[in-house]
C-alpha cells in the first residue's frame, strides 16, 4: 500500500470516488426530539446576527448560535447515557479521533419502514443482510436505512397520543451488533432508538446498550439511499466540546463510483 493517501486524493479528483453528504441543514424548522414533559427538552437550532457588514461590524458578518448537543444531524458519545457514564474517554473531547473515520455498512430497512412506522430492526433482519453481504466486519459503523430522512414537518417525529412512532432497533438486534463489535450505530430518525423505544427492556436499548459498551451513535442522517451496503468510508468528527455528550456533526461518506 504505497501512497494510499495520494491514491485517494487522485480517485476523488478523477471521479472514481465521490463524497456523499449525509447531513441535514441546521435550520430552526428542523425537528428535535420531544421528551415527556417532566424532562428537560432539546433546543432547536437558532441563529442570531451579531453583525452584517453594518455599524456592528462594517466589514464582517457573523452569527451567534443556540443549540443542544443533540440538535440536527449529530454524534452521540458514551457519556450521553447513564450506562456509559464511567466509560473511559466517554466525552466527545476525549474520544480518539481515529473513531471519526472508518468503514460503514448500510442495512436497508426502507421497504419495511414504508409499511410500518414502528418497523423493528431485529436479529433476523441483520442475519438476512449478512447472508447476502457477509458478516458485519468488526469496528464498522452500521447505519439503518429507513428513508425517514425524506419526511418533513410533523411527519418526521410522527407524534401520536401515546408518543412518537418511528422505526428502530430491538434490544436483541443491538446485542447482535455488539457481538459483531461494531464501532457505532446510526439512523435517519431523531434518535438511534425507535420512537416507542422507551417500552423495551432496557428502555432505549440502542442508547443504553451501545453507550454502556463504549460505542457511538449518529442520528438524523440523510442520503443513505446513495450508499452501498458495504464498502464506503464514513467521516463523522464531532466538535471538540469539553465534557460534551454529543455534537452536531457534518457527516460525510466516501464511496466508489
Ligand atoms: C435524550 C433522551 C432520550 C433520547 C435522546 C436524548 C436522543 O435520542 C438523542 O438525541 O441522543 S432518545
Ligand atoms: Mn443524540
PDB file of C-alpha atoms and ligand atoms in Angstrom:
ATOM      1  CA  UNK A   1       0.000   0.000   0.000  1.00  0.00           C
ATOM      2  CA  UNK A   2       2.253   2.755  -1.228  1.00  0.00           C
ATOM      3  CA  UNK A   3       0.980   6.294  -1.044  1.00  0.00           C
ATOM      4  CA  UNK A   4      -2.658   5.370  -0.335  1.00  0.00           C
ATOM      5  CA  UNK A   5      -3.436   8.978   0.560  1.00  0.00           C
ATOM      6  CA  UNK A   6      -2.304  10.163  -2.854  1.00  0.00           C
ATOM      7  CA  UNK A   7      -4.407   7.398  -4.415  1.00  0.00           C
ATOM      8  CA  UNK A   8      -7.499   8.534  -2.504  1.00  0.00           C
ATOM      9  CA  UNK A   9      -6.909  12.148  -3.490  1.00  0.00           C
ATOM     10  CA  UNK A  10      -6.464  11.058  -7.116  1.00  0.00           C
ATOM     11  CA  UNK A  11      -9.636   8.924  -7.007  1.00  0.00           C
ATOM     12  CA  UNK A  12     -11.644  11.911  -5.709  1.00  0.00           C
ATOM     13  CA  UNK A  13     -10.106  14.258  -8.285  1.00  0.00           C
ATOM     14  CA  UNK A  14     -10.756  11.979 -11.260  1.00  0.00           C
ATOM     15  CA  UNK A  15     -14.220  10.893 -10.020  1.00  0.00           C
ATOM     16  CA  UNK A  16     -13.660   7.193  -9.341  1.00  0.00           C
ATOM     17  CA  UNK A  17     -14.619   8.014  -5.739  1.00  0.00           C
ATOM     18  CA  UNK A  18     -17.016  10.693  -4.530  1.00  0.00           C
ATOM     19  CA  UNK A  19     -18.272  12.306  -1.322  1.00  0.00           C
ATOM     20  CA  UNK A  20     -21.904  11.862  -0.231  1.00  0.00           C
ATOM     21  CA  UNK A  21     -23.215  14.351   2.339  1.00  0.00           C
ATOM     22  CA  UNK A  22     -25.269  12.534   4.998  1.00  0.00           C
ATOM     23  CA  UNK A  23     -26.070  15.791   6.851  1.00  0.00           C
ATOM     24  CA  UNK A  24     -29.316  17.765   7.160  1.00  0.00           C
ATOM     25  CA  UNK A  25     -29.036  21.550   7.070  1.00  0.00           C
ATOM     26  CA  UNK A  26     -29.097  23.146  10.544  1.00  0.00           C
ATOM     27  CA  UNK A  27     -32.338  25.099  10.332  1.00  0.00           C
ATOM     28  CA  UNK A  28     -34.703  26.358  13.078  1.00  0.00           C
ATOM     29  CA  UNK A  29     -37.503  24.362  11.431  1.00  0.00           C
ATOM     30  CA  UNK A  30     -35.690  21.011  11.637  1.00  0.00           C
ATOM     31  CA  UNK A  31     -37.445  18.887  14.306  1.00  0.00           C
ATOM     32  CA  UNK A  32     -35.733  17.960  17.576  1.00  0.00           C
ATOM     33  CA  UNK A  33     -36.634  15.108  19.897  1.00  0.00           C
ATOM     34  CA  UNK A  34     -39.585  15.817  22.211  1.00  0.00           C
ATOM     35  CA  UNK A  35     -39.393  14.009  25.562  1.00  0.00           C
ATOM     36  CA  UNK A  36     -42.228  13.555  28.074  1.00  0.00           C
ATOM     37  CA  UNK A  37     -42.976  16.965  29.684  1.00  0.00           C
ATOM     38  CA  UNK A  38     -41.423  16.115  33.079  1.00  0.00           C
ATOM     39  CA  UNK A  39     -37.956  16.013  31.418  1.00  0.00           C
ATOM     40  CA  UNK A  40     -35.635  18.730  30.128  1.00  0.00           C
ATOM     41  CA  UNK A  41     -36.007  19.365  26.400  1.00  0.00           C
ATOM     42  CA  UNK A  42     -33.737  19.625  23.362  1.00  0.00           C
ATOM     43  CA  UNK A  43     -33.242  23.146  21.938  1.00  0.00           C
ATOM     44  CA  UNK A  44     -33.930  23.752  18.286  1.00  0.00           C
ATOM     45  CA  UNK A  45     -31.200  25.410  16.232  1.00  0.00           C
ATOM     46  CA  UNK A  46     -31.253  29.229  16.449  1.00  0.00           C
ATOM     47  CA  UNK A  47     -29.027  31.779  14.735  1.00  0.00           C
ATOM     48  CA  UNK A  48     -28.832  35.476  15.645  1.00  0.00           C
ATOM     49  CA  UNK A  49     -26.978  38.101  13.639  1.00  0.00           C
ATOM     50  CA  UNK A  50     -24.092  39.726  15.529  1.00  0.00           C
ATOM     51  CA  UNK A  51     -23.192  41.970  12.597  1.00  0.00           C
ATOM     52  CA  UNK A  52     -23.820  42.005   8.854  1.00  0.00           C
ATOM     53  CA  UNK A  53     -21.357  44.478   7.270  1.00  0.00           C
ATOM     54  CA  UNK A  54     -23.028  47.253   9.268  1.00  0.00           C
ATOM     55  CA  UNK A  55     -22.418  49.549  12.290  1.00  0.00           C
ATOM     56  CA  UNK A  56     -21.982  46.434  14.453  1.00  0.00           C
ATOM     57  CA  UNK A  57     -19.079  45.336  12.248  1.00  0.00           C
ATOM     58  CA  UNK A  58     -18.627  47.204   8.983  1.00  0.00           C
ATOM     59  CA  UNK A  59     -16.543  44.637   7.082  1.00  0.00           C
ATOM     60  CA  UNK A  60     -17.824  41.378   8.509  1.00  0.00           C
ATOM     61  CA  UNK A  61     -20.891  39.215   9.089  1.00  0.00           C
ATOM     62  CA  UNK A  62     -21.203  36.597  11.839  1.00  0.00           C
ATOM     63  CA  UNK A  63     -23.801  34.876  13.978  1.00  0.00           C
ATOM     64  CA  UNK A  64     -24.443  33.623  17.471  1.00  0.00           C
ATOM     65  CA  UNK A  65     -25.795  30.083  17.602  1.00  0.00           C
ATOM     66  CA  UNK A  66     -28.088  28.390  20.129  1.00  0.00           C
ATOM     67  CA  UNK A  67     -28.443  24.611  20.072  1.00  0.00           C
ATOM     68  CA  UNK A  68     -28.360  21.400  22.059  1.00  0.00           C
ATOM     69  CA  UNK A  69     -25.513  18.911  21.627  1.00  0.00           C
ATOM     70  CA  UNK A  70     -28.202  16.640  20.123  1.00  0.00           C
ATOM     71  CA  UNK A  71     -29.740  19.123  17.627  1.00  0.00           C
ATOM     72  CA  UNK A  72     -29.838  18.174  13.938  1.00  0.00           C
ATOM     73  CA  UNK A  73     -27.537  15.582  12.384  1.00  0.00           C
ATOM     74  CA  UNK A  74     -25.355  14.655  15.336  1.00  0.00           C
ATOM     75  CA  UNK A  75     -22.955  12.310  17.112  1.00  0.00           C
ATOM     76  CA  UNK A  76     -23.691  10.581  20.468  1.00  0.00           C
ATOM     77  CA  UNK A  77     -20.793   9.890  22.840  1.00  0.00           C
ATOM     78  CA  UNK A  78     -20.848   7.136  25.522  1.00  0.00           C
ATOM     79  CA  UNK A  79     -21.264   9.741  28.296  1.00  0.00           C
ATOM     80  CA  UNK A  80     -24.674  10.696  26.838  1.00  0.00           C
ATOM     81  CA  UNK A  81     -26.269   7.732  28.635  1.00  0.00           C
ATOM     82  CA  UNK A  82     -26.180   6.684  32.311  1.00  0.00           C
ATOM     83  CA  UNK A  83     -24.899   3.243  31.257  1.00  0.00           C
ATOM     84  CA  UNK A  84     -21.839   4.920  29.680  1.00  0.00           C
ATOM     85  CA  UNK A  85     -21.081   7.447  32.413  1.00  0.00           C
ATOM     86  CA  UNK A  86     -17.947   5.598  33.563  1.00  0.00           C
ATOM     87  CA  UNK A  87     -16.692   4.606  30.101  1.00  0.00           C
ATOM     88  CA  UNK A  88     -13.091   5.885  29.826  1.00  0.00           C
ATOM     89  CA  UNK A  89     -12.731   8.779  27.375  1.00  0.00           C
ATOM     90  CA  UNK A  90     -16.510   8.866  27.017  1.00  0.00           C
ATOM     91  CA  UNK A  91     -16.910  12.600  26.286  1.00  0.00           C
ATOM     92  CA  UNK A  92     -16.636  13.960  22.739  1.00  0.00           C
ATOM     93  CA  UNK A  93     -13.391  15.823  23.507  1.00  0.00           C
ATOM     94  CA  UNK A  94     -11.738  12.630  24.810  1.00  0.00           C
ATOM     95  CA  UNK A  95     -12.610  10.186  22.024  1.00  0.00           C
ATOM     96  CA  UNK A  96      -9.657   9.015  19.935  1.00  0.00           C
ATOM     97  CA  UNK A  97     -10.054  10.837  16.596  1.00  0.00           C
ATOM     98  CA  UNK A  98      -9.449   7.619  14.650  1.00  0.00           C
ATOM     99  CA  UNK A  99     -13.046   6.741  15.651  1.00  0.00           C
ATOM    100  CA  UNK A 100     -14.284   9.531  13.399  1.00  0.00           C
ATOM    101  CA  UNK A 101     -13.107   7.946  10.119  1.00  0.00           C
ATOM    102  CA  UNK A 102     -13.946   4.325   9.354  1.00  0.00           C
ATOM    103  CA  UNK A 103     -15.792   1.679   7.356  1.00  0.00           C
ATOM    104  CA  UNK A 104     -19.581   1.746   7.172  1.00  0.00           C
ATOM    105  CA  UNK A 105     -22.273  -0.771   6.240  1.00  0.00           C
ATOM    106  CA  UNK A 106     -25.906   0.054   5.492  1.00  0.00           C
ATOM    107  CA  UNK A 107     -28.849  -2.189   6.348  1.00  0.00           C
ATOM    108  CA  UNK A 108     -31.741  -1.262   4.082  1.00  0.00           C
ATOM    109  CA  UNK A 109     -34.989  -1.269   6.083  1.00  0.00           C
ATOM    110  CA  UNK A 110     -36.742   1.219   3.786  1.00  0.00           C
ATOM    111  CA  UNK A 111     -39.350  -1.223   2.476  1.00  0.00           C
ATOM    112  CA  UNK A 112     -40.318  -2.343   5.985  1.00  0.00           C
ATOM    113  CA  UNK A 113     -40.409   1.224   7.323  1.00  0.00           C
ATOM    114  CA  UNK A 114     -42.664   2.287   4.436  1.00  0.00           C
ATOM    115  CA  UNK A 115     -45.209  -0.310   5.557  1.00  0.00           C
ATOM    116  CA  UNK A 116     -44.862   0.033   9.316  1.00  0.00           C
ATOM    117  CA  UNK A 117     -43.868   3.249  11.115  1.00  0.00           C
ATOM    118  CA  UNK A 118     -42.835   1.102  14.098  1.00  0.00           C
ATOM    119  CA  UNK A 119     -40.676  -1.202  11.947  1.00  0.00           C
ATOM    120  CA  UNK A 120     -38.123  -3.042  14.086  1.00  0.00           C
ATOM    121  CA  UNK A 121     -34.556  -3.851  13.109  1.00  0.00           C
ATOM    122  CA  UNK A 122     -34.351  -7.393  14.557  1.00  0.00           C
ATOM    123  CA  UNK A 123     -31.558 -10.004  14.628  1.00  0.00           C
ATOM    124  CA  UNK A 124     -33.331 -11.730  11.693  1.00  0.00           C
ATOM    125  CA  UNK A 125     -33.033  -8.589   9.560  1.00  0.00           C
ATOM    126  CA  UNK A 126     -29.316  -8.378  10.394  1.00  0.00           C
ATOM    127  CA  UNK A 127     -28.756 -12.094   9.683  1.00  0.00           C
ATOM    128  CA  UNK A 128     -30.557 -11.761   6.328  1.00  0.00           C
ATOM    129  CA  UNK A 129     -28.224  -8.852   5.477  1.00  0.00           C
ATOM    130  CA  UNK A 130     -25.220 -10.997   6.459  1.00  0.00           C
ATOM    131  CA  UNK A 131     -26.452 -13.918   4.315  1.00  0.00           C
ATOM    132  CA  UNK A 132     -26.212 -11.568   1.338  1.00  0.00           C
ATOM    133  CA  UNK A 133     -23.145  -9.470   2.167  1.00  0.00           C
ATOM    134  CA  UNK A 134     -21.119 -11.492   4.672  1.00  0.00           C
ATOM    135  CA  UNK A 135     -20.667 -10.949   8.393  1.00  0.00           C
ATOM    136  CA  UNK A 136     -20.627  -7.319   9.533  1.00  0.00           C
ATOM    137  CA  UNK A 137     -16.920  -6.511   9.886  1.00  0.00           C
ATOM    138  CA  UNK A 138     -15.618  -5.617  13.337  1.00  0.00           C
ATOM    139  CA  UNK A 139     -15.184  -1.914  14.085  1.00  0.00           C
ATOM    140  CA  UNK A 140     -17.586  -0.787  11.348  1.00  0.00           C
ATOM    141  CA  UNK A 141     -20.299   1.836  11.595  1.00  0.00           C
ATOM    142  CA  UNK A 142     -23.722   0.255  10.986  1.00  0.00           C
ATOM    143  CA  UNK A 143     -26.405   2.534   9.550  1.00  0.00           C
ATOM    144  CA  UNK A 144     -30.109   1.680   9.490  1.00  0.00           C
ATOM    145  CA  UNK A 145     -31.627   3.000   6.257  1.00  0.00           C
ATOM    146  CA  UNK A 146     -35.346   3.766   6.538  1.00  0.00           C
ATOM    147  CA  UNK A 147     -35.762   6.716   4.106  1.00  0.00           C
ATOM    148  CA  UNK A 148     -37.198   8.508   7.184  1.00  0.00           C
ATOM    149  CA  UNK A 149     -35.000  11.499   6.223  1.00  0.00           C
ATOM    150  CA  UNK A 150     -37.362  12.167   3.299  1.00  0.00           C
ATOM    151  CA  UNK A 151     -40.112  13.069   5.769  1.00  0.00           C
ATOM    152  CA  UNK A 152     -40.536  16.673   6.926  1.00  0.00           C
ATOM    153  CA  UNK A 153     -42.543  18.670   9.446  1.00  0.00           C
ATOM    154  CA  UNK A 154     -44.805  16.717  11.808  1.00  0.00           C
ATOM    155  CA  UNK A 155     -44.303  13.532   9.781  1.00  0.00           C
ATOM    156  CA  UNK A 156     -40.683  13.356  10.971  1.00  0.00           C
ATOM    157  CA  UNK A 157     -41.342  12.905  14.708  1.00  0.00           C
ATOM    158  CA  UNK A 158     -44.709  11.308  13.863  1.00  0.00           C
ATOM    159  CA  UNK A 159     -46.201  12.079  17.289  1.00  0.00           C
ATOM    160  CA  UNK A 160     -49.378  10.311  18.370  1.00  0.00           C
ATOM    161  CA  UNK A 161     -51.217  10.427  21.692  1.00  0.00           C
ATOM    162  CA  UNK A 162     -49.000   7.651  23.003  1.00  0.00           C
ATOM    163  CA  UNK A 163     -45.784   9.335  21.864  1.00  0.00           C
ATOM    164  CA  UNK A 164     -43.615   9.248  18.726  1.00  0.00           C
ATOM    165  CA  UNK A 165     -43.745   6.414  16.192  1.00  0.00           C
ATOM    166  CA  UNK A 166     -40.636   5.782  14.105  1.00  0.00           C
ATOM    167  CA  UNK A 167     -38.553   2.696  13.248  1.00  0.00           C
ATOM    168  CA  UNK A 168     -35.595   1.473  15.286  1.00  0.00           C
ATOM    169  CA  UNK A 169     -33.647  -1.498  16.641  1.00  0.00           C
ATOM    170  CA  UNK A 170     -34.762  -4.093  19.200  1.00  0.00           C
ATOM    171  CA  UNK A 171     -32.584  -4.857  22.241  1.00  0.00           C
ATOM    172  CA  UNK A 172     -31.555  -8.214  20.697  1.00  0.00           C
ATOM    173  CA  UNK A 173     -30.556  -6.501  17.446  1.00  0.00           C
ATOM    174  CA  UNK A 174     -28.241  -4.184  19.387  1.00  0.00           C
ATOM    175  CA  UNK A 175     -26.847  -7.191  21.311  1.00  0.00           C
ATOM    176  CA  UNK A 176     -26.046  -8.901  17.995  1.00  0.00           C
ATOM    177  CA  UNK A 177     -24.326  -5.747  16.703  1.00  0.00           C
ATOM    178  CA  UNK A 178     -22.273  -5.680  19.922  1.00  0.00           C
ATOM    179  CA  UNK A 179     -21.300  -9.327  19.309  1.00  0.00           C
ATOM    180  CA  UNK A 180     -20.002  -8.123  15.943  1.00  0.00           C
ATOM    181  CA  UNK A 181     -18.058  -5.479  17.905  1.00  0.00           C
ATOM    182  CA  UNK A 182     -19.301  -2.613  15.746  1.00  0.00           C
ATOM    183  CA  UNK A 183     -17.945   0.915  16.189  1.00  0.00           C
ATOM    184  CA  UNK A 184     -21.324   2.588  16.304  1.00  0.00           C
ATOM    185  CA  UNK A 185     -24.893   2.679  15.025  1.00  0.00           C
ATOM    186  CA  UNK A 186     -26.645   5.401  13.057  1.00  0.00           C
ATOM    187  CA  UNK A 187     -30.181   6.188  11.930  1.00  0.00           C
ATOM    188  CA  UNK A 188     -32.199   8.587   9.796  1.00  0.00           C
ATOM    189  CA  UNK A 189     -34.612   9.235  12.666  1.00  0.00           C
ATOM    190  CA  UNK A 190     -34.334  11.741  15.517  1.00  0.00           C
ATOM    191  CA  UNK A 191     -32.726   9.120  17.813  1.00  0.00           C
ATOM    192  CA  UNK A 192     -30.809   5.866  17.497  1.00  0.00           C
ATOM    193  CA  UNK A 193     -33.824   4.281  19.206  1.00  0.00           C
ATOM    194  CA  UNK A 194     -37.322   3.697  17.866  1.00  0.00           C
ATOM    195  CA  UNK A 195     -39.985   6.305  18.615  1.00  0.00           C
ATOM    196  CA  UNK A 196     -41.539   3.787  21.013  1.00  0.00           C
ATOM    197  CA  UNK A 197     -38.094   2.753  22.305  1.00  0.00           C
ATOM    198  CA  UNK A 198     -38.953   3.641  25.908  1.00  0.00           C
ATOM    199  CA  UNK A 199     -41.131   0.479  26.076  1.00  0.00           C
ATOM    200  CA  UNK A 200     -38.315  -2.012  25.500  1.00  0.00           C
ATOM    201  CA  UNK A 201     -36.325  -3.710  28.262  1.00  0.00           C
ATOM    202  CA  UNK A 202     -33.986  -1.963  28.753  1.00  0.00           C
ATOM    203  CA  UNK A 203     -35.685   1.292  27.709  1.00  0.00           C
ATOM    204  CA  UNK A 204     -33.926   2.975  24.763  1.00  0.00           C
ATOM    205  CA  UNK A 205     -31.816  -0.150  24.074  1.00  0.00           C
ATOM    206  CA  UNK A 206     -29.586   1.467  21.428  1.00  0.00           C
ATOM    207  CA  UNK A 207     -28.604   4.258  23.800  1.00  0.00           C
ATOM    208  CA  UNK A 208     -28.388   2.006  26.851  1.00  0.00           C
ATOM    209  CA  UNK A 209     -26.507  -0.960  25.384  1.00  0.00           C
ATOM    210  CA  UNK A 210     -24.284   0.808  22.836  1.00  0.00           C
ATOM    211  CA  UNK A 211     -23.077   3.586  25.122  1.00  0.00           C
ATOM    212  CA  UNK A 212     -22.648   1.149  28.022  1.00  0.00           C
ATOM    213  CA  UNK A 213     -20.291  -0.787  25.734  1.00  0.00           C
ATOM    214  CA  UNK A 214     -18.357   2.372  24.771  1.00  0.00           C
ATOM    215  CA  UNK A 215     -19.894   2.558  21.292  1.00  0.00           C
ATOM    216  CA  UNK A 216     -21.117   5.640  19.443  1.00  0.00           C
ATOM    217  CA  UNK A 217     -24.314   6.882  17.805  1.00  0.00           C
ATOM    218  CA  UNK A 218     -25.318   9.022  14.821  1.00  0.00           C
ATOM    219  CA  UNK A 219     -28.816  10.403  14.256  1.00  0.00           C
ATOM    220  CA  UNK A 220     -30.787  12.488  11.780  1.00  0.00           C
ATOM    221  CA  UNK A 221     -28.708  11.175   8.872  1.00  0.00           C
ATOM    222  CA  UNK A 222     -29.861  11.549   5.238  1.00  0.00           C
ATOM    223  CA  UNK A 223     -28.906  10.300   1.762  1.00  0.00           C
ATOM    224  CA  UNK A 224     -28.345   6.741   2.979  1.00  0.00           C
ATOM    225  CA  UNK A 225     -30.012   5.636  -0.279  1.00  0.00           C
ATOM    226  CA  UNK A 226     -26.828   6.800  -2.035  1.00  0.00           C
ATOM    227  CA  UNK A 227     -24.567   4.420  -0.118  1.00  0.00           C
ATOM    228  CA  UNK A 228     -23.608   0.837  -0.963  1.00  0.00           C
ATOM    229  CA  UNK A 229     -24.476  -1.907   1.536  1.00  0.00           C
ATOM    230  CA  UNK A 230     -20.768  -2.296   2.209  1.00  0.00           C
ATOM    231  CA  UNK A 231     -17.576  -0.612   1.047  1.00  0.00           C
ATOM    232  CA  UNK A 232     -17.997   3.083   1.905  1.00  0.00           C
ATOM    233  CA  UNK A 233     -15.911   5.100   4.360  1.00  0.00           C
ATOM    234  CA  UNK A 234     -17.659   7.274   6.972  1.00  0.00           C
ATOM    235  CA  UNK A 235     -16.236  10.597   8.183  1.00  0.00           C
ATOM    236  CA  UNK A 236     -18.054  11.985  11.245  1.00  0.00           C
ATOM    237  CA  UNK A 237     -15.996  14.168  13.621  1.00  0.00           C
ATOM    238  CA  UNK A 238     -17.982  15.832  16.419  1.00  0.00           C
ATOM    239  CA  UNK A 239     -16.973  19.243  17.748  1.00  0.00           C
ATOM    240  CA  UNK A 240     -14.324  19.029  20.489  1.00  0.00           C
ATOM    241  CA  UNK A 241     -16.580  20.220  23.330  1.00  0.00           C
ATOM    242  CA  UNK A 242     -15.012  19.810  26.798  1.00  0.00           C
ATOM    243  CA  UNK A 243     -17.216  17.348  28.677  1.00  0.00           C
ATOM    244  CA  UNK A 244     -19.605  17.159  25.705  1.00  0.00           C
ATOM    245  CA  UNK A 245     -22.014  14.223  25.345  1.00  0.00           C
ATOM    246  CA  UNK A 246     -22.545  14.719  21.629  1.00  0.00           C
ATOM    247  CA  UNK A 247     -22.312  17.295  18.900  1.00  0.00           C
ATOM    248  CA  UNK A 248     -23.885  18.425  15.676  1.00  0.00           C
ATOM    249  CA  UNK A 249     -21.637  16.906  13.024  1.00  0.00           C
ATOM    250  CA  UNK A 250     -21.084  17.173   9.290  1.00  0.00           C
ATOM    251  CA  UNK A 251     -21.320  13.513   8.317  1.00  0.00           C
ATOM    252  CA  UNK A 252     -19.737  12.506   5.009  1.00  0.00           C
ATOM    253  CA  UNK A 253     -19.248   9.204   3.224  1.00  0.00           C
ATOM    254  CA  UNK A 254     -16.596   8.428   0.625  1.00  0.00           C
ATOM    255  CA  UNK A 255     -17.910   5.955  -1.948  1.00  0.00           C
ATOM    256  CA  UNK A 256     -16.598   4.251  -5.065  1.00  0.00           C
ATOM    257  CA  UNK A 257     -18.387   5.464  -8.186  1.00  0.00           C
TER     258      UNK A 257
HETATM  259  C1  LIG B   1     -32.222  12.336  25.455  1.00  0.00           C
HETATM  260  C2  LIG B   1     -33.135  11.457  25.983  1.00  0.00           C
HETATM  261  C3  LIG B   1     -33.664  10.442  25.212  1.00  0.00           C
HETATM  262  C4  LIG B   1     -33.222  10.315  23.909  1.00  0.00           C
HETATM  263  C5  LIG B   1     -32.269  11.197  23.344  1.00  0.00           C
HETATM  264  C6  LIG B   1     -31.798  12.203  24.130  1.00  0.00           C
HETATM  265  C7  LIG B   1     -31.800  11.047  21.937  1.00  0.00           C
HETATM  266  O1  LIG B   1     -32.356  10.363  21.148  1.00  0.00           O
HETATM  267  C8  LIG B   1     -30.517  11.647  21.494  1.00  0.00           C
HETATM  268  O2  LIG B   1     -30.503  12.630  20.739  1.00  0.00           O
HETATM  269  O3  LIG B   1     -29.489  11.098  21.831  1.00  0.00           O
HETATM  270  S1  LIG B   1     -33.876   9.003  22.944  1.00  0.00           S
HETATM  271 MN1  LIG B   2     -28.281  12.161  20.404  1.00  0.00          MN
END
